Amino acid sequence: MGKMIELTAADGHKLAAYRAEPSGSNTGKPRGAIVVIQEIFGVNSHIKSVADGYAADGYLAIAPAMFDRLQRGYDTGYSQPEIQAGIAMMQKLDWKTTMLDVDAAVAEAKKAGKVGIVGYCWGGTVAWVAAARTAGLA
């Protein structure tokens, strides 16, 4: 199980992130790190469990709260109204600040070595854009 931490983006914005420490390595040293980008539902129990899974395999996992610029602590379920609310949140974000938040997560993850990125749902698009625009990804 991980814990919530705070990251700071280059523009000074503070955002929460779920940090799951590696536990699968016999050497005590992480195999590397992975940034886990959320779905439109926030850093909810599902995204935390995904990060915990990477940690169990020996990676430091950082799951930044990508909606914190709009609503701190956004965490919702999967009903139709919640899906619509998540879509509305996503549509209010812009790519410039979204990438600043990804950069902050990558900077934190680099402390464990090489960094990869993965995203789910909307987070998959964010990961794809980050692969083209974010320095420091392996």
GROMACS .gro file of C-alpha atoms in nm:
model
  138
    1MET     CA    1   0.000   0.000   0.000
    2GLY     CA    2   0.121   0.343  -0.092
    3LYS     CA    3   0.064   0.689   0.043
    4MET     CA    4  -0.041   1.027  -0.086
    5ILE     CA    5   0.237   1.281  -0.142
    6GLU     CA    6   0.249   1.631  -0.289
    7LEU     CA    7   0.427   1.728  -0.610
    8THR     CA    8   0.503   2.076  -0.738
    9ALA     CA    9   0.478   2.154  -1.110
   10ALA     CA   10   0.712   2.401  -1.279
   11ASP     CA   11   0.446   2.674  -1.261
   12GLY     CA   12   0.419   2.634  -0.882
   13HIS     CA   13   0.094   2.434  -0.887
   14LYS     CA   14   0.079   2.176  -0.607
   15LEU     CA   15  -0.083   1.845  -0.689
   16ALA     CA   16  -0.133   1.525  -0.498
   17ALA     CA   17   0.006   1.193  -0.613
   18TYR     CA   18  -0.019   0.837  -0.493
   19ARG     CA   19   0.328   0.691  -0.431
   20ALA     CA   20   0.367   0.314  -0.407
   21GLU     CA   21   0.708   0.196  -0.292
   22PRO     CA   22   0.866  -0.106  -0.459
   23SER     CA   23   0.846  -0.432  -0.270
   24GLY     CA   24   0.936  -0.701  -0.523
   25SER     CA   25   1.312  -0.650  -0.530
   26ASN     CA   26   1.547  -0.861  -0.319
   27THR     CA   27   1.816  -0.592  -0.337
   28GLY     CA   28   1.598  -0.319  -0.185
   29LYS     CA   29   1.670  -0.102  -0.488
   30PRO     CA   30   1.383  -0.024  -0.728
   31ARG     CA   31   1.400  -0.174  -1.077
   32GLY     CA   32   1.303   0.173  -1.202
   33ALA     CA   33   0.986   0.376  -1.187
   34ILE     CA   34   0.656   0.412  -1.363
   35VAL     CA   35   0.421   0.707  -1.376
   36VAL     CA   36   0.061   0.585  -1.376
   37ILE     CA   37  -0.182   0.830  -1.537
   38GLN     CA   38  -0.539   0.807  -1.415
   39GLU     CA   39  -0.862   0.750  -1.596
   40ILE     CA   40  -1.128   1.024  -1.591
   41PHE     CA   41  -1.230   0.896  -1.247
   42GLY     CA   42  -0.933   1.044  -1.059
   43VAL     CA   43  -0.676   0.870  -0.844
   44ASN     CA   44  -0.935   0.626  -0.714
   45SER     CA   45  -0.901   0.280  -0.562
   46HIS     CA   46  -0.850   0.124  -0.906
   47ILE     CA   47  -0.556   0.347  -1.000
   48LYS     CA   48  -0.405   0.300  -0.654
   49SER     CA   49  -0.430  -0.078  -0.696
   50VAL     CA   50  -0.261  -0.053  -1.037
   51ALA     CA   51   0.024   0.147  -0.881
   52ASP     CA   52   0.046  -0.105  -0.597
   53GLY     CA   53   0.077  -0.381  -0.856
   54TYR     CA   54   0.376  -0.213  -1.021
   55ALA     CA   55   0.530  -0.162  -0.676
   56ALA     CA   56   0.482  -0.532  -0.598
   57ASP     CA   57   0.687  -0.604  -0.911
   58GLY     CA   58   0.972  -0.386  -0.779
   59TYR     CA   59   0.898  -0.045  -0.934
   60LEU     CA   60   0.839   0.288  -0.770
   61ALA     CA   61   0.495   0.394  -0.894
   62ILE     CA   62   0.373   0.754  -0.897
   63ALA     CA   63   0.009   0.825  -0.986
   64PRO     CA   64  -0.039   1.204  -1.008
   65ALA     CA   65  -0.382   1.353  -0.941
   66MET     CA   66  -0.427   1.506  -1.284
   67PHE     CA   67  -0.754   1.680  -1.199
   68ASP     CA   68  -0.615   1.869  -0.896
   69ARG     CA   69  -0.596   2.188  -1.101
   70LEU     CA   70  -0.975   2.178  -1.122
   71GLN     CA   71  -1.081   1.996  -0.805
   72ARG     CA   72  -0.839   1.872  -0.543
   73GLY     CA   73  -0.893   1.510  -0.444
   74TYR     CA   74  -1.128   1.420  -0.732
   75ASP     CA   75  -1.221   1.053  -0.692
   76THR     CA   76  -1.539   0.913  -0.838
   77GLY     CA   77  -1.707   0.593  -0.943
   78TYR     CA   78  -1.828   0.451  -1.271
   79SER     CA   79  -2.199   0.535  -1.294
   80GLN     CA   80  -2.323   0.720  -1.600
   81PRO     CA   81  -2.350   1.057  -1.420
   82GLU     CA   82  -1.996   1.008  -1.281
   83ILE     CA   83  -1.866   0.925  -1.628
   84GLN     CA   84  -2.022   1.246  -1.761
   85ALA     CA   85  -1.868   1.444  -1.473
   86GLY     CA   86  -1.525   1.294  -1.546
   87ILE     CA   87  -1.553   1.379  -1.914
   88ALA     CA   88  -1.645   1.737  -1.823
   89MET     CA   89  -1.340   1.759  -1.595
   90MET     CA   90  -1.108   1.624  -1.864
   91GLN     CA   91  -1.240   1.869  -2.122
   92LYS     CA   92  -1.153   2.166  -1.899
   93LEU     CA   93  -0.782   2.080  -1.890
   94ASP     CA   94  -0.525   2.208  -2.138
   95TRP     CA   95  -0.222   2.020  -2.265
   96LYS     CA   96   0.034   2.273  -2.142
   97THR     CA   97  -0.057   2.243  -1.774
   98THR     CA   98  -0.133   1.871  -1.807
   99MET     CA   99   0.224   1.814  -1.926
  100LEU     CA  100   0.359   2.030  -1.641
  101ASP     CA  101   0.188   1.794  -1.398
  102VAL     CA  102   0.327   1.490  -1.580
  103ASP     CA  103   0.675   1.647  -1.568
  104ALA     CA  104   0.642   1.686  -1.190
  105ALA     CA  105   0.553   1.317  -1.156
  106VAL     CA  106   0.843   1.214  -1.381
  107ALA     CA  107   1.083   1.426  -1.174
  108GLU     CA  108   0.971   1.248  -0.856
  109ALA     CA  109   0.989   0.907  -1.021
  110LYS     CA  110   1.344   0.968  -1.151
  111LYS     CA  111   1.469   0.928  -0.795
  112ALA     CA  112   1.429   0.552  -0.852
  113GLY     CA  113   1.612   0.535  -1.187
  114LYS     CA  114   1.472   0.499  -1.537
  115VAL     CA  115   1.110   0.608  -1.576
  116GLY     CA  116   0.831   0.469  -1.790
  117ILE     CA  117   0.475   0.595  -1.823
  118VAL     CA  118   0.142   0.421  -1.865
  119GLY     CA  119  -0.211   0.555  -1.870
  120TYR     CA  120  -0.562   0.420  -1.872
  121CYS     CA  121  -0.864   0.562  -2.058
  122TRP     CA  122  -0.793   0.936  -2.092
  123GLY     CA  123  -0.462   0.867  -1.920
  124GLY     CA  124  -0.356   0.659  -2.220
  125THR     CA  125  -0.377   0.969  -2.436
  126VAL     CA  126  -0.183   1.166  -2.175
  127ALA     CA  127   0.088   0.896  -2.168
  128TRP     CA  128   0.108   0.899  -2.548
  129VAL     CA  129   0.146   1.279  -2.560
  130ALA     CA  130   0.399   1.266  -2.276
  131ALA     CA  131   0.606   1.010  -2.465
  132ALA     CA  132   0.648   1.272  -2.740
  133ARG     CA  133   0.685   1.582  -2.522
  134THR     CA  134   0.830   1.489  -2.183
  135ALA     CA  135   1.203   1.468  -2.125
  136GLY     CA  136   1.329   1.198  -1.894
  137LEU     CA  137   1.119   0.901  -2.002
  138ALA     CA  138   1.314   0.585  -2.077
   0.00000   0.00000   0.00000
